[in-house]
Short mmCIF file of C-alpha atoms in Angstrom, two decimals:
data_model
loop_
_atom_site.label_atom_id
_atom_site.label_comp_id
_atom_site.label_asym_id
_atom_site.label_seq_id
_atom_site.Cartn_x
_atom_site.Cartn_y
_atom_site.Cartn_z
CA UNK M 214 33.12 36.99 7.87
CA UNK M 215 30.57 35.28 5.58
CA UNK M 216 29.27 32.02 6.97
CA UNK M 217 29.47 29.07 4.54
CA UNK M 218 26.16 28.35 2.36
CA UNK M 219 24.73 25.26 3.14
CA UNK M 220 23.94 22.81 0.36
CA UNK M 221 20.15 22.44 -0.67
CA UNK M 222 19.07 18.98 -0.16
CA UNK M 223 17.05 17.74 -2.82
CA UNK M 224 13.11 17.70 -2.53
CA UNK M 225 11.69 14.73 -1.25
CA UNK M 226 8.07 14.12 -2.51
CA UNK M 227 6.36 11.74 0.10
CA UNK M 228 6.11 7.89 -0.69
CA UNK M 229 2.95 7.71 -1.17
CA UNK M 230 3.65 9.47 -4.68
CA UNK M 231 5.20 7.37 -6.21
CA UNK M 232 2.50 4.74 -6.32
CA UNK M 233 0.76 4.18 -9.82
CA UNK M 234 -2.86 4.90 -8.54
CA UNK M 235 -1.96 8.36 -7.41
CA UNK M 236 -0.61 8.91 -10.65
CA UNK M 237 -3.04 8.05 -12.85
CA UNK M 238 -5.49 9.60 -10.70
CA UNK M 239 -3.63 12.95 -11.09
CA UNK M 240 -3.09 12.38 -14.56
CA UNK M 241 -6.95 11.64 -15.26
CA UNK M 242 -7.85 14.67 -13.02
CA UNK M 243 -5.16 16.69 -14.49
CA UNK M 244 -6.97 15.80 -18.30
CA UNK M 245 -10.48 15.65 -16.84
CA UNK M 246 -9.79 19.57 -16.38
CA UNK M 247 -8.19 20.62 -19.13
CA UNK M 248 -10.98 19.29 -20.79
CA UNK M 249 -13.63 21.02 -19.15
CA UNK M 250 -12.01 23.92 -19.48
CA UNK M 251 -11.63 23.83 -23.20
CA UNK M 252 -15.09 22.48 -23.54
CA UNK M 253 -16.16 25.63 -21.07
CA UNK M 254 -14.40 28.12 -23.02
CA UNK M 255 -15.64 26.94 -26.19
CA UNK M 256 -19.56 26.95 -25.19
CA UNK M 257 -19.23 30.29 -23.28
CA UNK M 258 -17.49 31.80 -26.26
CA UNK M 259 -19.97 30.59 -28.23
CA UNK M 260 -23.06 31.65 -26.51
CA UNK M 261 -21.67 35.23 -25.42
CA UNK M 262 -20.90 36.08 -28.90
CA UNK M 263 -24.29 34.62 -30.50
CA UNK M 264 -26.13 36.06 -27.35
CA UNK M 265 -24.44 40.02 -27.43
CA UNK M 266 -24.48 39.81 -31.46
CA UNK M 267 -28.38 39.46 -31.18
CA UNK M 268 -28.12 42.35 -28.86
CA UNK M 269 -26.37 44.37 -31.31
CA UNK M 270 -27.91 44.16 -34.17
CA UNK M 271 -31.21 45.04 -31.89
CA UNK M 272 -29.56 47.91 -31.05
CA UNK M 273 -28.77 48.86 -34.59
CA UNK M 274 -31.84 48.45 -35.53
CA UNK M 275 -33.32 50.76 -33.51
CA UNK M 276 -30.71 52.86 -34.19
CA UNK M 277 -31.71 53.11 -37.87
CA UNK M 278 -35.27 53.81 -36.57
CA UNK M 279 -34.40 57.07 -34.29
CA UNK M 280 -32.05 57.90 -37.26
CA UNK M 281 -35.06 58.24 -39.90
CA UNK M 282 -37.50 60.14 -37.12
CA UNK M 283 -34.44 62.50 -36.03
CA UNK M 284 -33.99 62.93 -39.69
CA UNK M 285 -37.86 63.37 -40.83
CA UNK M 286 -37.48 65.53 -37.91
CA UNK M 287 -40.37 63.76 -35.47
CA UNK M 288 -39.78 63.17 -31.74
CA UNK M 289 -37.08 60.35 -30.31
CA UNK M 290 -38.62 57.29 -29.39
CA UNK M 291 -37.38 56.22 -25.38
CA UNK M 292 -34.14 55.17 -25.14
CA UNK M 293 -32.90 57.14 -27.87
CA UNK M 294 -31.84 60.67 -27.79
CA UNK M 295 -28.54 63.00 -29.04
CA UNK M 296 -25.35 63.24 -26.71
CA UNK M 297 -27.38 60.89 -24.31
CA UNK M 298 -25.83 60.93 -20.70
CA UNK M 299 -24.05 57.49 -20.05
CA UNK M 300 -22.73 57.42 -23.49
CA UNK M 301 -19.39 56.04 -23.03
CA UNK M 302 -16.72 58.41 -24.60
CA UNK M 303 -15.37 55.92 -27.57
CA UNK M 304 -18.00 55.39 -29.14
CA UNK M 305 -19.44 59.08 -29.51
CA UNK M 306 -15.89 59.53 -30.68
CA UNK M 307 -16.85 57.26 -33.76
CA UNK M 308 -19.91 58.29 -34.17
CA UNK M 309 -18.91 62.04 -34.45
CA UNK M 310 -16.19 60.59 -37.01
CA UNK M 311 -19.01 59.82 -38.65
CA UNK M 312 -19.00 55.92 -38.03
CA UNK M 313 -21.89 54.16 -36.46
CA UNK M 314 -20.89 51.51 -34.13
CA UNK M 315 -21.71 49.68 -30.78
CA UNK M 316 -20.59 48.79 -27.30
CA UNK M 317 -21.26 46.90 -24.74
CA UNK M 318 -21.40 48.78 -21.11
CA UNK M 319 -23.20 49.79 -17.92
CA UNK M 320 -26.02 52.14 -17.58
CA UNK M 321 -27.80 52.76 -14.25
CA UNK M 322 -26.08 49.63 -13.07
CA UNK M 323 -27.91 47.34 -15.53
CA UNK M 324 -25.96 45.83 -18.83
CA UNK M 325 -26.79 47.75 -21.22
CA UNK M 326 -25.93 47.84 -25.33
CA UNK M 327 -25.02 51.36 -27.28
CA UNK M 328 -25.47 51.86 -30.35
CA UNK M 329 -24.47 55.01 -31.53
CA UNK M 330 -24.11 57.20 -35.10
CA UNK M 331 -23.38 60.59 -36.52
CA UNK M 332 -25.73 63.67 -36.39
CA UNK M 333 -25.70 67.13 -37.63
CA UNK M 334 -23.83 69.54 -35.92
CA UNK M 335 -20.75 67.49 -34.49
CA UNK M 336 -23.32 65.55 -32.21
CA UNK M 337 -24.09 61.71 -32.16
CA UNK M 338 -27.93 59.86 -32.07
CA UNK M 339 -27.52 57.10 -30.00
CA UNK M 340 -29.79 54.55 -28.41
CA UNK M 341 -29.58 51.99 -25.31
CA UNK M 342 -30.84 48.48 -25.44
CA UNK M 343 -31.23 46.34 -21.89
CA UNK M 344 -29.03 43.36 -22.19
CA UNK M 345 -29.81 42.50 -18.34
CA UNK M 346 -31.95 39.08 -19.79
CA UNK M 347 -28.57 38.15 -21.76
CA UNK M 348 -26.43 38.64 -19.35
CA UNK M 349 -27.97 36.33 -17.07
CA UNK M 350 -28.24 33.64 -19.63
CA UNK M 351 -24.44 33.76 -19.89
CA UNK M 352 -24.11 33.74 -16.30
CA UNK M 353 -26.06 30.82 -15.99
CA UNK M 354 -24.59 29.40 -18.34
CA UNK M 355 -21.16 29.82 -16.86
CA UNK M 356 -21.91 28.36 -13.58
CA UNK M 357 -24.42 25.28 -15.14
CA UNK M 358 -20.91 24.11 -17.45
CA UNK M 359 -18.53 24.66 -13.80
CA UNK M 360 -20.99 21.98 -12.10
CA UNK M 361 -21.32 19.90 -14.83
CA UNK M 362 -17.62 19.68 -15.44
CA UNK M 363 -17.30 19.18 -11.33
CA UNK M 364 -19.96 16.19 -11.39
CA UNK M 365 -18.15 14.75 -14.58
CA UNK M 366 -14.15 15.26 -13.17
CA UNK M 367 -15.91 13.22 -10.40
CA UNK M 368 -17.23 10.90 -11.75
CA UNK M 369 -14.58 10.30 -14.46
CA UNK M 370 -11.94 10.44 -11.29
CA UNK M 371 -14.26 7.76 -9.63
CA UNK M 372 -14.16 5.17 -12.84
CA UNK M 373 -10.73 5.76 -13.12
CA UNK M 374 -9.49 5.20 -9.94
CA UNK M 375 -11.59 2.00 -9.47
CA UNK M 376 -10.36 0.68 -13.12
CA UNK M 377 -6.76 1.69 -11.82
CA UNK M 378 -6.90 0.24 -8.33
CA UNK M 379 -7.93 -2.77 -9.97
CA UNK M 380 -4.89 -3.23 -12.54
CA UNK M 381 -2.16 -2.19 -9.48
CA UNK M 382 -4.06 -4.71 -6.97
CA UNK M 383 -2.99 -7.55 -9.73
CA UNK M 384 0.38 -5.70 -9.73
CA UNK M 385 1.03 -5.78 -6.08
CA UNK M 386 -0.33 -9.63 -6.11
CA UNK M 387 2.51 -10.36 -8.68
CA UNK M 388 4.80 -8.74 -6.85
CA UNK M 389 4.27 -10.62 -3.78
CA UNK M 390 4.39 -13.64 -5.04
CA UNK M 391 7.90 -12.99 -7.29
CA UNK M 392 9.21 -11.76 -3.58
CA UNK M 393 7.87 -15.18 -2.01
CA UNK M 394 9.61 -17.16 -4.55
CA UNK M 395 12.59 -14.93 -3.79
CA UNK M 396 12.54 -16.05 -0.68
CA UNK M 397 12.16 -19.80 -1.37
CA UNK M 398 8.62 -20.52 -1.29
CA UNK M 399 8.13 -22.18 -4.83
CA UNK M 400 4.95 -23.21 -4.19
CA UNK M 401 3.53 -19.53 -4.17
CA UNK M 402 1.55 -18.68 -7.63
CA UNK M 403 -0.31 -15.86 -8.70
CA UNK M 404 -3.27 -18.07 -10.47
CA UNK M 405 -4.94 -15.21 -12.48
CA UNK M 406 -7.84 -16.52 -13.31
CA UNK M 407 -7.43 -14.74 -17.16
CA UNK M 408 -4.44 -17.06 -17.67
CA UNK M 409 -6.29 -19.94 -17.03
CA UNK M 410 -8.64 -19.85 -20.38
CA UNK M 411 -6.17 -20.39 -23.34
CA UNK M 412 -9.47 -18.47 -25.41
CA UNK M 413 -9.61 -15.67 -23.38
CA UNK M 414 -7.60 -12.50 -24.07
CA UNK M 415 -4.97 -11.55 -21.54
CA UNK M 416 -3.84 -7.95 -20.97
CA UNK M 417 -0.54 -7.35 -19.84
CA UNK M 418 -0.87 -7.71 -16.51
CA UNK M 419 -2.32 -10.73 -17.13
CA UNK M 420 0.76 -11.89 -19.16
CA UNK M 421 3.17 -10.78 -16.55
CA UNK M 422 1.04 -12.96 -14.28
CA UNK M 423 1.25 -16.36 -16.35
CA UNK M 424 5.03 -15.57 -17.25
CA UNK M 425 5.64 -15.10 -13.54
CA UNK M 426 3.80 -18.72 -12.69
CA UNK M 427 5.69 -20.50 -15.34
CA UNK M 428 9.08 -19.21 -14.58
CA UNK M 429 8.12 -20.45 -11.01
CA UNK M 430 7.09 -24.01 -12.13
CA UNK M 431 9.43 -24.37 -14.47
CA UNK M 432 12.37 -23.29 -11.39
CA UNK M 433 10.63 -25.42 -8.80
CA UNK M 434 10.92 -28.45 -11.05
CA UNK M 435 14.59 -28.11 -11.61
CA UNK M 436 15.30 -27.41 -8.05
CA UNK M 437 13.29 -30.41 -7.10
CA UNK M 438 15.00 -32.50 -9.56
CA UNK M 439 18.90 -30.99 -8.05
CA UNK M 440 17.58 -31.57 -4.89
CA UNK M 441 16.42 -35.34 -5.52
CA UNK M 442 19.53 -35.92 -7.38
CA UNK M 443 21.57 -34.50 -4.17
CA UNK M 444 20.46 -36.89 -1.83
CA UNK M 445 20.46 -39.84 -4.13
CA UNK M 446 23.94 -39.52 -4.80
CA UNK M 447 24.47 -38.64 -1.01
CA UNK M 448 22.77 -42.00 0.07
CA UNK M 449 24.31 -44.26 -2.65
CA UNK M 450 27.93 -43.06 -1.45
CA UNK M 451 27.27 -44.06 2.05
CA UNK M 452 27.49 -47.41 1.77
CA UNK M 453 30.87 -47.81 -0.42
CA UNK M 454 32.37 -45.05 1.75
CA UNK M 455 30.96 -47.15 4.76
CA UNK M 456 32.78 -49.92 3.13
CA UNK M 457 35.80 -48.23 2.54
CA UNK M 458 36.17 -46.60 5.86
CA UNK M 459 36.65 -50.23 7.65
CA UNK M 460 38.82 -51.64 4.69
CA UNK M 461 41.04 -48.46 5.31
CA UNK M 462 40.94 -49.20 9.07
CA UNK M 463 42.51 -52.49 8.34
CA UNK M 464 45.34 -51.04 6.54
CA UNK M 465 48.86 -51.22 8.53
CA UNK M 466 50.00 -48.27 9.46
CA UNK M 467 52.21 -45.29 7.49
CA UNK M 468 52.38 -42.64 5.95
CA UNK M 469 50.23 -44.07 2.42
CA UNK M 470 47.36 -45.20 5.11
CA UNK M 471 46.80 -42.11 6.37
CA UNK M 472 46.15 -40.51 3.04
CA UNK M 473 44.01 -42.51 2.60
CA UNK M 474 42.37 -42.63 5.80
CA UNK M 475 42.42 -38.83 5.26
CA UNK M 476 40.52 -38.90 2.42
CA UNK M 477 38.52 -41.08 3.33
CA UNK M 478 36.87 -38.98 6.23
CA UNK M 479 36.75 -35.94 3.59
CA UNK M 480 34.24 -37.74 1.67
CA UNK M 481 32.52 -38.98 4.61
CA UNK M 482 32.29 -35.69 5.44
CA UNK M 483 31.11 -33.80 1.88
CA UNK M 484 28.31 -36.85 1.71
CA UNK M 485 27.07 -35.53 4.78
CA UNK M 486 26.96 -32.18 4.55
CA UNK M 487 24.99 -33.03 1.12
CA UNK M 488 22.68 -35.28 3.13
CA UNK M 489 22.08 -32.45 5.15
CA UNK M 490 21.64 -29.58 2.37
CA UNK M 491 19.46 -31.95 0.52
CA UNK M 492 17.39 -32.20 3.81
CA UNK M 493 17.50 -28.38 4.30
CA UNK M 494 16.44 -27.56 0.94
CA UNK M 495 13.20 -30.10 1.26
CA UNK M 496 12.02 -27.78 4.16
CA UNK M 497 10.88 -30.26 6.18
CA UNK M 498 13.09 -30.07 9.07
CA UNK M 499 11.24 -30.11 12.60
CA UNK M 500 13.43 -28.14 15.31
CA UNK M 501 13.55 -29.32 19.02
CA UNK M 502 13.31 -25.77 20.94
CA UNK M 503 14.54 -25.76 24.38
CA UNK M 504 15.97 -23.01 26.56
CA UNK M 505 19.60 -22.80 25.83
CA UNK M 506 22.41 -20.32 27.95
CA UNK M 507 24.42 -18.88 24.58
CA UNK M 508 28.10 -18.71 26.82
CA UNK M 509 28.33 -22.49 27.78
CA UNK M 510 27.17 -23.47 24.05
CA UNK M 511 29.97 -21.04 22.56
CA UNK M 512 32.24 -22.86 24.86
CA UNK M 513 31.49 -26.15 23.85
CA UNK M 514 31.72 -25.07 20.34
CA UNK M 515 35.28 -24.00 20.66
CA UNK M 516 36.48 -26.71 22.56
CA UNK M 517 35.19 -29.10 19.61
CA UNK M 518 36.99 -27.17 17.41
CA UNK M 519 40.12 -27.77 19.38
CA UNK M 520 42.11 -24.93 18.20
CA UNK M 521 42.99 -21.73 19.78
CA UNK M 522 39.85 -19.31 19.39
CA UNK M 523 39.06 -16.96 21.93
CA UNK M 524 35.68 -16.50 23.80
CA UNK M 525 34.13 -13.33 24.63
CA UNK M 526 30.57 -12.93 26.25
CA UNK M 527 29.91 -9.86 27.02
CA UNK M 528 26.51 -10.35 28.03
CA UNK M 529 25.16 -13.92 28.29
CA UNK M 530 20.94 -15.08 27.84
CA UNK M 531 19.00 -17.74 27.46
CA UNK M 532 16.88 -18.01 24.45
CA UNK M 533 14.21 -20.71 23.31
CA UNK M 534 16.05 -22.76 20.14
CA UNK M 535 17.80 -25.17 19.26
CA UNK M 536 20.79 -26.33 20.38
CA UNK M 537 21.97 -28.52 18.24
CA UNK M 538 21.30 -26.52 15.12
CA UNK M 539 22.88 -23.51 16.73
CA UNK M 540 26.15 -25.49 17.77
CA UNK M 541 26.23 -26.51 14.03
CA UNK M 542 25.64 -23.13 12.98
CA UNK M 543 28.32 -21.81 15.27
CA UNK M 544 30.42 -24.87 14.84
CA UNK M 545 31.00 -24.29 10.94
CA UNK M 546 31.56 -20.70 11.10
CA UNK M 547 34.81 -21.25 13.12
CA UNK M 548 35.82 -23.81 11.54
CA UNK M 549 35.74 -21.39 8.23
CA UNK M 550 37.17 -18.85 10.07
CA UNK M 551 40.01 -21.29 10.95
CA UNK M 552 39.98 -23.13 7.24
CA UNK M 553 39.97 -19.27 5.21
CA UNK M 554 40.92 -16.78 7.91
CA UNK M 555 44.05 -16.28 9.97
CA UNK M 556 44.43 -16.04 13.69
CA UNK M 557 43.39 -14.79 16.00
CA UNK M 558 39.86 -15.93 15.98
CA UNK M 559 37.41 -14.47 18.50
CA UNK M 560 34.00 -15.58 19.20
CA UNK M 561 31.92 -13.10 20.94
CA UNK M 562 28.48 -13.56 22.85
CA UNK M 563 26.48 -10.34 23.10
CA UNK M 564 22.81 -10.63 24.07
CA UNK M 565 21.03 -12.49 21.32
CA UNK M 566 24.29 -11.85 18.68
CA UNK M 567 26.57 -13.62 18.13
CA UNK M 568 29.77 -12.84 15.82
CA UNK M 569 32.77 -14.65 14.83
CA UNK M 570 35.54 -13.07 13.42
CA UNK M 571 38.89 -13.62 12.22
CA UNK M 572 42.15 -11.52 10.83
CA UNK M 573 42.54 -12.69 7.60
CA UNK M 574 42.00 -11.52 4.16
CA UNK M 575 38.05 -11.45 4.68
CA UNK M 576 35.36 -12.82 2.64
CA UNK M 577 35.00 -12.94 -0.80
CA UNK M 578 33.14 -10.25 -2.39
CA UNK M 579 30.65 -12.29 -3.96
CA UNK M 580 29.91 -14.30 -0.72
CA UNK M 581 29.46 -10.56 0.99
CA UNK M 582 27.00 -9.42 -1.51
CA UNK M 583 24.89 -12.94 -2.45
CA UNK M 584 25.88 -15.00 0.58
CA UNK M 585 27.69 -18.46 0.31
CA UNK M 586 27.24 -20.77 -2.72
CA UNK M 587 28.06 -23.82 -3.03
CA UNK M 588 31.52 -25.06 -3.79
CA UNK M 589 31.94 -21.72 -5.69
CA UNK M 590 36.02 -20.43 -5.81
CA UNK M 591 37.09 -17.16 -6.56
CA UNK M 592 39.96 -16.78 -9.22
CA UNK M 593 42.84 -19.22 -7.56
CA UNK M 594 41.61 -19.32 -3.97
CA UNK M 595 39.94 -22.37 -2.61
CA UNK M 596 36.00 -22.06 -2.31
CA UNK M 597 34.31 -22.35 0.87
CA UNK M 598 33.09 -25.54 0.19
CA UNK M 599 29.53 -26.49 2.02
CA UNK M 600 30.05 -25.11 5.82
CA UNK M 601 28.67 -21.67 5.24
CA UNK M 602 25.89 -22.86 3.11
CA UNK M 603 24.66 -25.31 5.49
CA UNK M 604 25.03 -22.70 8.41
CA UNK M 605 22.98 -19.89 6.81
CA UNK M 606 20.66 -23.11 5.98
CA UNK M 607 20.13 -24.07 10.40
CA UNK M 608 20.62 -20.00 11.11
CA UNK M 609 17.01 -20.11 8.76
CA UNK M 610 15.59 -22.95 10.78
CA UNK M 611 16.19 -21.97 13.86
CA UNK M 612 14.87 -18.11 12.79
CA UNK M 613 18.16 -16.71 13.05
CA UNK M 614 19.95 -14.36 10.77
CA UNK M 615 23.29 -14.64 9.41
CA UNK M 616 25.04 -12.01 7.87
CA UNK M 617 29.12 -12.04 6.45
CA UNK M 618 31.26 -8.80 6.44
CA UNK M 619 34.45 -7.69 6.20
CA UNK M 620 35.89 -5.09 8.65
CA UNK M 621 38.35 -3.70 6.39
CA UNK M 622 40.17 -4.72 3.18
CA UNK M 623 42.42 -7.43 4.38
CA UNK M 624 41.96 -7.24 8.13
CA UNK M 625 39.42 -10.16 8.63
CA UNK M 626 36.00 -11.33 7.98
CA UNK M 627 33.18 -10.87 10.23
CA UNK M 628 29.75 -13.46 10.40
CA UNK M 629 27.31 -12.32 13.02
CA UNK M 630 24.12 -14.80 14.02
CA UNK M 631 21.48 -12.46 15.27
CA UNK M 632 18.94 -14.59 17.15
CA UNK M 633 15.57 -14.08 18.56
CA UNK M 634 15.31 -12.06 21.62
CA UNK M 635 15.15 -14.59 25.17
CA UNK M 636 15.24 -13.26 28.37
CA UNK M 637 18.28 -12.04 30.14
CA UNK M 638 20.36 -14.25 32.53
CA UNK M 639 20.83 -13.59 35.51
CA UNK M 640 24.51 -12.42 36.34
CA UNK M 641 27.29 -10.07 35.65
CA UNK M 642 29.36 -9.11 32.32
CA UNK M 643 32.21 -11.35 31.46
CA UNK M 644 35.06 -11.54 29.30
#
């Protein structure tokens, strides 16, 4: 029985890696080296041959010499001599071809350079010059170009880096800022100082940098302007509606005065909720923080919805917030569970979350994905008006989180309100 192979998970480099200053410090090393190298090769090349061709024709030289003497028949100078021991093989095989040539060996343990030609009787003349003094200049050569091209990776590694760390220090300043304003703090800037002289060059960091800032200025300036626009509207409708409201309360009574009546108290209603978005979206909203028990505040909440919803605490605390923010928060998400969802709708305290769900055909995909927008609809449904966007808004103030979710395609929506951790109360689990 063969066991099944398992599959090889893909190689994970650490995270560290993929950061732009090891990169271009393994690309400049990676360069710095090949470099040397080439530059190493080259000189050492160079040298060796200029250094053992001097060598050679030294030899040859002399081998002339000991040729003319063994000829004119006088006595071998030192060094020189016929079928010499030491002679490596090849080379007396040329020379009794009747070639001269020379190599480059050992001879006593010292370099040494043969030269080597033919002599009477199937025998070779050869002679042996020391190369010991050339040898060591190529040796010290060799190691003089490794620490030179050491000391220069180094130092070029050095530059580098620095010149690198410098460019992805900007980056990672640009970056925090875009996530700032991401977040809603239009007031962050990057302010590189190279954007500031319209005569000075910019590189494109720098670019980034002032395209980043004006985006920012330019968005903050038509969010302010919404925003102002918002509440002015907001506060001029109060007073008509104000008026209206007490001309409709004077109306007799029937079915045409509760219409109105009706719609009335919807408009009421939206010009409030834009008062308050306006107010959210100015960020200057000051929260009262108080110890609050979560079960008695989800209870409250229900009963001012005054529908059926069912209330589960499973383990109540108290935590320092808000109440009144939370009970809003709270407040419109069952009320949008009631408005979009279908019954039942549970509300369920556990610890510091909080969740509301419902059984109907969940949230819309957009509103899972981006969160709530304002009075956005999707295809022929109606939109979810301003509740969730002014809950998420409090759940922000009061340094809660809100998330929306659906628990599966067409069996309900789910909005859990994690808060921040309180201590425990004191008593058992209930349901």
């Amino acid at each position: 029985m063969t066991r099944p192979r398992r599959p090889r998970l893909p190689l994970r480099l650490p995270a560290w890696t993929a950061s732009l200053t090891w990169k271009a410090g393994l690309f400049i090393t990676v360069m710095c080296c090949a470099l040397a190298a080439l530059l190493g090769v080259l000189v050492h090349v160079g040298v060796t041959n200029q250094t053992v061709g001097q060598a050679r024709e030294r030899a040859l030289t002399r081998l002339t010499e000991a040729t003319q003497q063994y000829e004119a028949g006088g006595r071998l100078g030192p060094g020189a001599g016929i079928d010499p021991p030491g002679l490596p093989k090849a080379l007396r095989e040329l020379a009794v071809g009747g070639e001269r040539g020379t190599m480059v060996g050992d001879h006593d343990a010292r370099p040494t350079v043969w030269a080597a030609g033919p002599a009477d009787g199937g025998r070779a003349i050869a002679v042996q010059v020391d190369y010991a003094q050339g040898a060591r200049t190529i040796d010290g050569l060799d190691r003089a170009i490794v620490a030179s091209s050491v000391l220069a990776i180094g130092a070029t590694l050095l530059v580098g880096s620095f010149a690198v760390t410098r460019v992805t220090r900007r980056l990672h300043l640009t970056a925090r800022v875009a996530r700032r304003i991401s977040t809603g703090d239009l007031d962050a800037r990057v302010n590189d100082p190279r954007t500031r002289d319209p005569h000075r060059h910019q590189d494109e960091v720098a670019t980034v940098s002032g395209a980043l800032d004006t985006m920012a200025s330019s968005l903050q300036g038509k969010l302010l302007s919404e925003q102002r626009f918002t509440a002015d509207v907001a506060h001029e409708l109060r007073t008509p509606l104000t008026g209206l409201h007490a001309a409709a309360e004077l109306l007799p009574p029937g079915r045409p005065t509760e219409l109105v009546r009706d719609r009335v108290a919807a408009l009421r209603t939206l010009t409030e909720d834009l008062l308050e978005i306006s107010r959210l979206d100015a960020r200057n909203e000051r929260v009262d923080v108080d110890a609050v028990r979560l079960a008695p505040l989800a209870e409250r909440v229900v009963r001012a919805s005054g529908a059926d919803v069912e209330v589960v605490v499973v383990r109540d605390i108290v935590v320092d917030t808000d109440g009144r923010r939370l009970e809003r928060v709270l407040g419109n998400l069952v009320a949008n569970a009631l408005k979009h969802g279908a019954p039942p709708v549970t509300l369920t305290v556990d610890g510091p979350v909080i969740t509301v769900r419902d059984h109907g055909p969940g949230f819309p995909e957009y509103l899972v994905r981006h969160g709530p927008q304002r009075f956005r609809t999707e295809g022929t449904t109606k939109g979810h008006g301003l509740g969730l966007t002014i809950a998420l808004g409090q759940a922000r103030v009061v340094g809660a989180e809100l998330t929306f979710t659906n628990v599966a395609e067409g069996t309900g929506a789910v909005a859990t309100l994690t808060l921040p951790r309180g201590d425990d109360a004191s008593g058992g689990e209930t349901g």
